[in-house]
CSV table of C-alpha atoms in Angstrom, one decimal:
chain,number,residue,atom,x,y,z
A,1,MET,CA,20.6,58.8,62.9
A,2,ILE,CA,22.9,60.8,65.2
A,3,ASP,CA,20.3,60.8,68.0
A,4,PHE,CA,19.9,57.0,67.8
A,5,LEU,CA,23.7,56.5,68.0
A,6,LEU,CA,24.1,58.9,70.8
A,7,LEU,CA,21.3,57.5,72.9
A,8,GLY,CA,22.2,53.9,72.1
A,9,GLY,CA,25.8,54.5,73.1
A,10,VAL,CA,24.8,56.1,76.4
A,11,ALA,CA,22.4,53.2,77.1
A,12,LEU,CA,25.1,50.6,76.3
A,13,CYS,CA,27.6,52.4,78.6
A,14,VAL,CA,25.1,52.4,81.5
A,15,LEU,CA,24.2,48.8,80.9
A,16,SER,CA,27.9,47.9,81.0
A,17,LEU,CA,28.1,49.2,84.5
A,18,ILE,CA,25.2,47.0,85.6
A,19,TYR,CA,26.7,44.0,83.8
A,20,ALA,CA,30.0,44.7,85.6
A,21,VAL,CA,28.5,44.7,89.0
A,22,VAL,CA,26.4,41.6,88.4
A,23,GLN,CA,29.4,39.7,87.0
A,24,LEU,CA,31.7,40.7,89.8
A,25,LEU,CA,29.1,39.7,92.4
A,26,GLN,CA,29.0,36.3,90.7
A,27,ALA,CA,32.9,36.1,90.8
A,28,GLN,CA,33.1,36.1,87.1
A,29,PRO,CA,35.4,38.2,84.9
A,30,PRO,CA,33.4,41.1,83.5
A,31,ARG,CA,33.9,40.2,79.8
A,32,ALA,CA,30.4,41.0,78.7
A,33,ALA,CA,30.6,44.4,80.5
A,34,MET,CA,33.7,45.3,78.7
A,35,ILE,CA,32.3,44.3,75.3
A,36,THR,CA,29.2,46.3,76.0
A,37,LEU,CA,31.2,49.3,77.1
A,38,ILE,CA,33.4,49.2,74.0
A,39,LEU,CA,30.3,49.0,71.8
A,40,GLY,CA,28.7,52.0,73.6
A,41,ILE,CA,31.9,54.1,73.2
A,42,VAL,CA,32.1,53.2,69.5
A,43,ALA,CA,28.4,54.3,69.1
A,44,ILE,CA,29.1,57.6,70.8
A,45,PHE,CA,32.2,58.2,68.7
A,46,ALA,CA,30.3,57.4,65.5
A,47,ALA,CA,27.6,60.0,66.6
A,48,ALA,CA,30.4,62.5,67.3
A,49,TYR,CA,31.9,61.8,63.9
A,50,LEU,CA,28.6,62.5,62.1
A,51,GLN,CA,27.8,65.6,64.2
A,52,PRO,CA,29.3,68.8,62.8
A,53,GLU,CA,29.6,70.5,66.2
A,54,PRO,CA,30.8,69.2,69.5
A,55,PHE,CA,28.3,67.4,71.9
A,56,LYS,CA,27.2,69.0,75.1
A,57,LEU,CA,25.5,67.3,78.1
A,58,GLN,CA,22.2,68.9,77.1
A,59,ASP,CA,22.3,67.2,73.7
A,60,ILE,CA,21.4,63.8,75.3
A,61,GLY,CA,18.1,65.3,76.6
A,62,ALA,CA,17.4,67.0,73.3
A,63,ALA,CA,18.1,63.8,71.4
A,64,TRP,CA,15.7,61.9,73.7
A,65,ASP,CA,13.0,64.6,73.1
A,66,ARG,CA,13.4,64.3,69.3
A,67,VAL,CA,13.4,60.5,69.3
A,68,ALA,CA,10.4,60.4,71.6
A,69,SER,CA,8.4,62.9,69.7
A,70,GLY,CA,9.4,61.6,66.3
A,71,ALA,CA,10.7,65.0,65.2
A,72,PRO,CA,13.6,65.1,62.7
A,73,ALA,CA,17.0,66.2,63.8
A,74,PRO,CA,17.9,69.9,63.1
A,75,ALA,CA,19.9,70.5,59.9
A,76,PRO,CA,23.5,71.3,60.4
């Protein structure tokens, strides 16, 4: 569950940057980008709340490996 929240949050934050650029190029206020960014941050904070130890940058790659291989997350 933590891996999905972490990866989903990171993906939503990256998508929000793309939405912001597209909406600004179309001369629209980036409302969808802000909503997407907030949802991504909430997902990352939810993953951090459930994780017993702090996240490191390497945890994103490890989470991707576990999700892609179908392996369960390590026990805390």
